[in-house]
CSV table of C-alpha atoms in Angstrom, one decimal:
chain,number,residue,atom,x,y,z
A,1,MET,CA,-3.5,-6.0,-26.5
A,2,ALA,CA,-0.9,-8.5,-27.7
A,3,PRO,CA,1.7,-9.1,-25.0
A,4,GLN,CA,5.3,-8.5,-25.7
A,5,THR,CA,8.0,-11.1,-25.4
A,6,LYS,CA,9.1,-11.6,-21.8
A,7,ARG,CA,12.2,-9.7,-21.0
A,8,THR,CA,15.2,-11.5,-19.5
A,9,LEU,CA,16.7,-10.4,-16.2
A,10,GLU,CA,19.8,-9.2,-18.1
A,11,GLU,CA,17.7,-6.5,-19.5
A,12,GLY,CA,16.8,-5.6,-16.0
A,13,GLU,CA,20.0,-3.7,-15.6
A,14,SER,CA,18.2,-0.9,-17.4
A,15,LEU,CA,15.3,-0.8,-14.9
A,16,LEU,CA,16.4,2.3,-13.2
A,17,GLU,CA,17.8,4.2,-16.1
A,18,GLY,CA,15.8,7.3,-17.0
A,19,ALA,CA,13.8,7.1,-13.7
A,20,LYS,CA,13.8,10.0,-11.3
A,21,ALA,CA,11.2,8.7,-8.9
A,22,LEU,CA,10.3,5.2,-7.5
A,23,VAL,CA,6.9,4.7,-6.0
A,24,LEU,CA,6.4,1.5,-4.0
A,25,ASP,CA,3.4,-0.5,-2.9
A,26,ILE,CA,3.7,-2.0,0.6
A,27,GLU,CA,1.9,-5.2,1.2
A,28,GLY,CA,3.3,-8.1,-0.8
A,29,THR,CA,6.0,-5.8,-2.3
A,30,ILE,CA,8.2,-4.6,0.5
A,31,ALA,CA,6.3,-6.1,3.5
A,32,PRO,CA,5.0,-9.7,3.8
A,33,ILE,CA,1.3,-10.1,3.4
A,34,SER,CA,1.3,-12.2,6.6
A,35,PHE,CA,2.3,-9.2,8.6
A,36,VAL,CA,-0.9,-7.4,7.7
A,37,LYS,CA,-3.2,-10.4,7.7
A,38,GLU,CA,-1.8,-12.3,10.7
A,39,LYS,CA,-0.6,-9.5,12.9
A,40,LEU,CA,-2.1,-6.1,12.1
A,41,PHE,CA,-5.7,-7.0,11.4
A,42,PRO,CA,-6.0,-9.5,14.2
A,43,TYR,CA,-4.5,-7.0,16.6
A,44,VAL,CA,-7.4,-4.6,15.9
A,45,ARG,CA,-10.0,-7.2,16.4
A,46,GLU,CA,-8.5,-8.4,19.7
A,47,ASN,CA,-7.7,-5.0,21.1
A,48,LEU,CA,-10.3,-2.5,19.7
A,49,GLU,CA,-12.7,-2.7,22.7
A,50,SER,CA,-10.0,-2.1,25.3
A,51,TYR,CA,-8.5,0.7,23.1
A,52,LEU,CA,-11.9,2.5,22.9
A,53,SER,CA,-12.7,2.0,26.6
A,54,THR,CA,-9.4,3.5,27.6
A,55,ARG,CA,-9.5,6.5,25.2
A,56,TYR,CA,-13.3,6.9,24.9
A,57,ASP,CA,-13.4,10.6,26.0
A,58,GLU,CA,-10.4,11.7,24.0
A,59,GLU,CA,-11.1,14.1,21.1
A,60,GLU,CA,-9.4,11.9,18.5
A,61,THR,CA,-11.4,8.8,19.6
A,62,GLN,CA,-14.7,10.7,19.5
A,63,ALA,CA,-13.8,12.0,16.1
A,64,ASP,CA,-13.2,8.5,14.9
A,65,ILE,CA,-16.5,7.3,16.3
A,66,SER,CA,-18.4,10.3,14.8
A,67,ALA,CA,-16.9,9.5,11.4
A,68,LEU,CA,-18.0,5.9,11.7
A,69,ARG,CA,-21.4,6.9,12.9
A,70,ALA,CA,-21.9,9.2,9.8
A,71,LEU,CA,-20.6,6.5,7.5
A,72,ALA,CA,-23.1,4.0,9.0
A,73,ALA,CA,-26.0,6.4,8.5
A,74,LYS,CA,-24.9,7.0,4.9
A,75,ASP,CA,-24.7,3.2,4.3
A,76,LYS,CA,-28.2,2.8,5.7
A,77,GLU,CA,-29.6,5.4,3.3
A,78,GLU,CA,-28.0,3.5,0.5
A,79,GLY,CA,-29.8,0.3,1.6
A,80,LYS,CA,-26.7,-1.4,3.1
A,81,ASP,CA,-27.2,-3.7,6.1
A,82,VAL,CA,-24.7,-2.2,8.6
A,83,VAL,CA,-24.4,-1.8,12.3
A,84,GLN,CA,-25.6,1.7,13.3
A,85,LEU,CA,-23.9,3.7,16.1
A,86,PRO,CA,-26.0,5.4,18.8
A,87,GLU,CA,-25.3,9.0,19.6
A,88,LYS,CA,-23.1,9.7,22.6
A,89,GLU,CA,-25.2,10.2,25.8
A,90,ASP,CA,-24.6,10.0,29.5
A,91,GLY,CA,-24.4,6.4,30.5
A,92,ASN,CA,-24.3,4.8,27.1
A,93,LYS,CA,-20.5,4.4,26.7
A,94,ASP,CA,-20.7,0.6,26.7
A,95,ASP,CA,-23.4,0.6,24.1
A,96,VAL,CA,-21.5,2.9,21.8
A,97,ILE,CA,-18.3,0.9,22.1
A,98,LYS,CA,-20.1,-2.4,21.5
A,99,ALA,CA,-21.7,-0.9,18.3
A,100,VAL,CA,-18.3,0.5,17.1
A,101,VAL,CA,-16.6,-2.9,17.6
A,102,SER,CA,-19.4,-4.7,15.7
A,103,ASN,CA,-19.4,-2.1,12.9
A,104,VAL,CA,-15.6,-2.3,12.5
A,105,ASN,CA,-15.5,-6.1,12.5
A,106,ALA,CA,-18.2,-6.2,9.9
A,107,GLN,CA,-16.3,-3.8,7.7
A,108,MET,CA,-13.2,-5.9,8.1
A,109,ASP,CA,-15.1,-9.1,7.3
A,110,ALA,CA,-16.3,-7.4,4.1
A,111,ASP,CA,-12.8,-6.2,3.3
A,112,ARG,CA,-14.0,-2.6,3.1
A,113,LYS,CA,-11.3,0.0,2.8
A,114,THR,CA,-13.2,3.1,3.9
A,115,LYS,CA,-11.2,6.1,5.2
A,116,GLU,CA,-13.2,6.0,8.5
A,117,LEU,CA,-12.2,2.4,9.1
A,118,LYS,CA,-8.5,2.9,8.1
A,119,ASP,CA,-8.2,6.0,10.3
A,120,LEU,CA,-9.3,4.1,13.4
A,121,GLN,CA,-7.2,1.1,12.6
A,122,GLY,CA,-4.2,3.4,12.2
A,123,HIS,CA,-4.7,4.9,15.6
A,124,VAL,CA,-5.0,1.5,17.2
A,125,TRP,CA,-1.7,0.4,15.5
A,126,ARG,CA,0.0,3.6,16.6
A,127,ASP,CA,-0.7,2.7,20.2
A,128,ALA,CA,0.5,-0.8,19.6
A,129,TYR,CA,3.8,0.3,18.1
A,130,LYS,CA,4.3,2.8,20.9
A,131,GLN,CA,3.9,0.0,23.4
A,132,LYS,CA,6.2,-2.3,21.4
A,133,ARG,CA,3.5,-4.8,21.1
A,134,ILE,CA,4.1,-5.0,17.3
A,135,GLU,CA,7.0,-4.3,15.1
A,136,GLY,CA,7.0,-3.5,11.4
A,137,GLU,CA,8.2,-6.3,9.1
A,138,LEU,CA,10.0,-5.8,5.8
A,139,PHE,CA,11.6,-8.3,3.4
A,140,GLU,CA,15.3,-8.6,4.1
A,141,ASP,CA,16.4,-6.9,0.9
A,142,VAL,CA,14.2,-3.8,1.3
A,143,ALA,CA,16.0,-1.5,3.7
A,144,PRO,CA,19.6,-1.8,2.3
A,145,VAL,CA,18.5,-1.5,-1.4
A,146,LEU,CA,16.3,1.5,-0.7
A,147,GLN,CA,19.1,3.1,1.2
A,148,GLN,CA,21.4,2.7,-1.7
A,149,ILE,CA,18.8,4.0,-4.2
A,150,ALA,CA,18.1,7.0,-2.0
A,151,GLU,CA,21.8,7.8,-1.8
A,152,GLU,CA,21.8,7.9,-5.6
A,153,ASP,CA,19.4,10.8,-5.5
A,154,PHE,CA,16.3,8.9,-6.7
A,155,MET,CA,13.1,10.2,-5.1
A,156,LEU,CA,11.2,7.5,-3.1
A,157,PHE,CA,7.5,7.5,-2.4
A,158,ILE,CA,4.9,5.1,-1.0
A,159,TYR,CA,1.5,4.4,-2.5
A,160,SER,CA,-0.5,2.0,-0.3
A,161,SER,CA,-4.2,1.5,0.3
A,162,GLY,CA,-3.4,1.9,4.0
A,163,SER,CA,-3.6,5.3,5.6
A,164,VAL,CA,-0.5,7.6,5.4
A,165,GLU,CA,-0.2,7.4,9.2
A,166,ALA,CA,-0.3,3.6,9.1
A,167,GLN,CA,2.4,3.6,6.4
A,168,LYS,CA,4.7,5.8,8.4
A,169,LEU,CA,4.1,3.8,11.6
A,170,LEU,CA,5.2,0.6,9.9
A,171,LEU,CA,8.3,2.1,8.3
A,172,ALA,CA,9.3,3.9,11.5
A,173,ASN,CA,9.2,0.8,13.6
A,174,THR,CA,11.0,-1.9,11.6
A,175,ALA,CA,13.8,-4.3,12.7
A,176,ASP,CA,16.0,-2.1,10.5
A,177,GLY,CA,15.0,1.0,12.5
A,178,ASP,CA,13.2,4.1,11.3
A,179,ILE,CA,13.5,4.3,7.5
A,180,THR,CA,10.8,7.0,6.9
A,181,ASP,CA,13.5,9.6,6.2
A,182,MET,CA,14.3,7.7,2.9
A,183,PHE,CA,11.0,8.7,1.5
A,184,MET,CA,9.9,12.1,0.1
A,185,GLY,CA,6.2,11.5,0.4
A,186,PHE,CA,3.4,9.0,1.2
A,187,PHE,CA,0.2,8.5,-0.7
A,188,ASP,CA,-2.9,6.6,0.2
A,189,SER,CA,-6.4,5.9,-1.3
A,190,THR,CA,-7.4,9.5,-0.8
A,191,GLN,CA,-5.6,9.9,-4.1
A,192,GLY,CA,-8.0,7.4,-5.6
A,193,PRO,CA,-8.3,3.6,-6.0
A,194,LYS,CA,-5.1,1.8,-6.8
A,195,THR,CA,-6.6,0.1,-9.9
A,196,GLU,CA,-7.6,3.4,-11.6
A,197,SER,CA,-5.1,5.3,-13.7
A,198,GLU,CA,-6.5,8.7,-12.6
A,199,SER,CA,-5.0,8.0,-9.1
A,200,TYR,CA,-1.5,7.7,-10.5
A,201,LYS,CA,-2.0,11.0,-12.5
A,202,ASN,CA,-3.0,12.7,-9.2
A,203,ILE,CA,0.1,11.4,-7.6
A,204,GLN,CA,2.3,12.6,-10.4
A,205,LYS,CA,0.9,16.1,-10.0
A,206,ARG,CA,1.7,16.0,-6.3
A,207,ILE,CA,5.3,14.7,-6.9
A,208,SER,CA,5.9,17.5,-9.5
A,209,GLU,CA,5.0,20.1,-6.9
A,210,GLU,CA,8.5,19.5,-5.5
A,211,GLN,CA,10.4,18.6,-8.6
A,212,GLU,CA,9.2,18.4,-12.2
A,213,VAL,CA,8.9,14.7,-13.1
A,214,ASN,CA,7.4,13.4,-16.3
A,215,ALA,CA,5.1,10.3,-16.1
A,216,GLU,CA,7.6,8.1,-17.9
A,217,GLU,CA,10.2,9.0,-15.3
A,218,ILE,CA,8.2,7.4,-12.5
A,219,LEU,CA,8.8,3.7,-11.8
A,220,PHE,CA,6.1,1.8,-9.8
A,221,LEU,CA,6.9,-1.4,-7.9
A,222,THR,CA,3.9,-3.6,-7.0
A,223,ASP,CA,2.8,-7.2,-6.6
A,224,SER,CA,-0.5,-6.5,-8.3
A,225,PRO,CA,-0.9,-6.8,-12.1
A,226,ALA,CA,-4.0,-4.7,-12.0
A,227,GLU,CA,-2.2,-1.9,-10.2
A,228,ALA,CA,0.7,-2.1,-12.6
A,229,LYS,CA,-1.7,-1.8,-15.5
A,230,ALA,CA,-3.4,1.2,-14.0
A,231,ALA,CA,0.0,2.9,-13.5
A,232,CYS,CA,0.9,2.2,-17.1
A,233,GLY,CA,-2.4,3.8,-18.1
A,234,ALA,CA,-1.1,7.0,-16.5
A,235,GLY,CA,2.1,6.8,-18.5
A,236,TRP,CA,4.3,5.4,-15.7
A,237,GLN,CA,6.7,2.5,-15.9
A,238,ALA,CA,5.7,-0.5,-13.8
A,239,VAL,CA,7.5,-3.6,-12.5
A,240,LEU,CA,5.9,-6.6,-10.8
A,241,VAL,CA,7.6,-7.9,-7.6
A,242,ASP,CA,7.0,-11.6,-7.2
A,243,ARG,CA,7.6,-12.6,-3.6
A,244,SER,CA,6.1,-16.1,-4.0
A,245,MET,CA,9.5,-17.7,-2.9
A,246,GLU,CA,9.4,-15.8,0.3
A,247,GLN,CA,5.7,-15.9,1.4
A,248,GLU,CA,2.4,-17.7,0.9
A,249,GLY,CA,-0.9,-16.1,0.0
A,250,GLY,CA,0.4,-13.5,-2.4
A,251,ILE,CA,-1.1,-12.7,-5.8
A,252,GLU,CA,-0.3,-15.6,-8.3
A,253,LEU,CA,1.1,-14.2,-11.5
A,254,THR,CA,-0.2,-15.7,-14.7
A,255,GLU,CA,1.9,-16.3,-17.8
A,256,GLU,CA,0.2,-13.3,-19.4
A,257,ASP,CA,1.3,-11.1,-16.5
A,258,LYS,CA,4.8,-12.3,-16.9
A,259,GLN,CA,4.7,-11.5,-20.6
A,260,ASN,CA,3.1,-8.1,-20.1
A,261,PHE,CA,5.4,-6.8,-17.3
A,262,MET,CA,9.0,-7.1,-16.2
A,263,VAL,CA,9.0,-9.3,-13.1
A,264,ILE,CA,11.7,-9.3,-10.4
A,265,GLU,CA,11.9,-11.4,-7.2
A,266,ASN,CA,14.1,-9.1,-5.2
A,267,LEU,CA,14.8,-5.3,-5.1
A,268,ASN,CA,18.4,-6.1,-5.9
A,269,ASP,CA,17.2,-7.2,-9.3
A,270,LEU,CA,16.5,-3.5,-10.1
A,271,PHE,CA,20.3,-3.2,-10.5
A,272,GLY,CA,20.4,-6.0,-13.1
A,273,GLU,CA,23.5,-7.9,-14.0
A,274,ASP,CA,26.9,-6.8,-15.1
A,275,ASP,CA,30.2,-8.4,-16.0
A,276,ASP,CA,31.6,-6.6,-13.0
A,277,GLU,CA,29.5,-7.9,-10.1
A,278,ASP,CA,30.9,-5.3,-7.7
A,279,GLU,CA,29.9,-2.6,-10.0
A,280,ALA,CA,26.5,-4.1,-10.6
A,281,TYR,CA,25.6,-4.2,-7.0
A,282,GLY,CA,27.7,-1.4,-5.7
A,283,GLY,CA,26.3,1.3,-7.8
A,284,VAL,CA,22.8,1.9,-9.1
A,285,LYS,CA,22.4,1.6,-12.9
A,286,ARG,CA,20.5,4.3,-14.7
A,287,PRO,CA,19.2,2.6,-17.9
A,288,ARG,CA,16.5,3.3,-20.3
A,289,LEU,CA,12.8,2.9,-19.6
A,290,GLU,CA,11.3,2.1,-22.9
A,291,GLY,CA,8.0,0.7,-21.7
A,292,ASN,CA,7.1,-2.8,-20.8
A,293,GLY,CA,4.2,-4.9,-22.0
A,294,GLU,CA,1.0,-3.1,-21.2
A,295,CYS,CA,2.7,0.1,-20.3
A,296,ASP,CA,1.5,1.9,-23.4
A,297,GLY,CA,-0.7,4.5,-21.7
A,298,GLU,CA,-3.9,2.6,-22.2
A,299,GLU,CA,-6.2,1.3,-19.4
A,300,ASP,CA,-8.7,-1.4,-19.7
A,301,GLU,CA,-11.8,0.1,-18.1
A,302,ASP,CA,-13.5,-3.2,-17.9
A,303,ASP,CA,-11.0,-4.6,-15.4
A,304,ASP,CA,-12.7,-5.8,-12.2
A,305,GLU,CA,-11.1,-4.2,-9.1
A,306,GLU,CA,-12.2,-7.1,-6.9
A,307,GLY,CA,-9.3,-8.9,-5.3
A,308,LEU,CA,-6.7,-6.9,-7.1
A,309,GLU,CA,-5.2,-5.5,-4.0
A,310,GLY,CA,-4.5,-9.1,-3.1
A,311,GLU,CA,-5.0,-7.9,-0.4
A,312,ASP,CA,-2.5,-7.0,-1.3
A,313,ASP,CA,-2.6,-3.9,-0.8
A,314,GLU,CA,-3.7,-4.2,2.3
A,315,ALA,CA,-3.5,-4.4,4.3
A,316,ALA,CA,-1.5,-2.4,5.8
A,317,ALA,CA,-3.4,-0.7,7.0
A,318,ASP,CA,-4.6,-1.9,4.9
A,319,PHE,CA,-3.2,-0.1,5.7
A,320,GLY,CA,-5.6,1.9,5.5
A,321,GLU,CA,-8.2,3.3,3.5
A,322,GLU,CA,-9.4,2.8,0.2
A,323,GLU,CA,-12.2,4.9,-1.1
A,324,GLU,CA,-15.7,3.3,-1.5
A,325,GLY,CA,-15.0,2.8,-5.2
A,326,ALA,CA,-12.4,0.3,-4.2
A,327,GLU,CA,-14.2,-1.4,-1.4
A,328,ASP,CA,-14.5,-4.7,-3.2
A,329,ASP,CA,-10.7,-5.1,-3.5
A,330,GLU,CA,-9.4,-8.1,-1.7
A,331,GLU,CA,-7.4,-7.6,1.5
A,332,GLU,CA,-3.9,-6.5,1.2
A,333,GLU,CA,-0.2,-4.0,1.9
A,334,ALA,CA,0.9,-1.9,4.4
């Protein structure tokens, strides 16, 4: 598909016009990638054994272990070389915990995004947030801009590869306080891989259960061109958020990406520019959404999902959990 001419930021004043719902990615878009890679993931590696030892007999922990055990057995049947988990028996607590730690570390090394892994990670992080051992990090512009947009009656949602629980934990424990009440819903990879258009169609159906929203009335913000393309394949509008000036290790946008999609560097850019600066930044614009670049409803099925989360999109939990179909995605986001 021939790329369109790159739009100028002046045209960005129309980014919100016609939109009813904004769906945001987390890692690399509203939260620094370093938060996931350098704080969340290392925390699990360093504290998983003690977490399991302390809560071994709790129902939730045993459910997490059982899920990982079943996954390991399934992986073995499929010929994968994975650490198997022994059944729980009297006196073998240490053996089970050792196997779980090895299995989880191996999955994280392989950047797998299984629901079983993401659920356990989310529970470990929940404990860490509760003990104030970690605090959610957002880019400085995120909370004030989203507050303003929410007050203008836009519907806000999150779509991250991390589990819904992990998403809520991060947003409930930020330096700006608990901002979860700004959002009407949270979606994770149980809706499908983030690089497949069908996932975005599933989310639109869920959103429309509360209020009728057409595909073209949904604006998706992400740092991943592959995710933006998938969203456009579902009829959504998509904008790339380039945080390269604020962080290292993010997805490097190509010239083609910049031609195919509107690119902003800050959520304030959603408001665009206006002769009256106070008006431009004091009130949300509602301009047209005429489609940008590859947002023509088509999806390139040959796209390789590997590394597209950036991971991005993970993190965060990698937040959590991507289905096995997206296991090859690179670690992200949140």
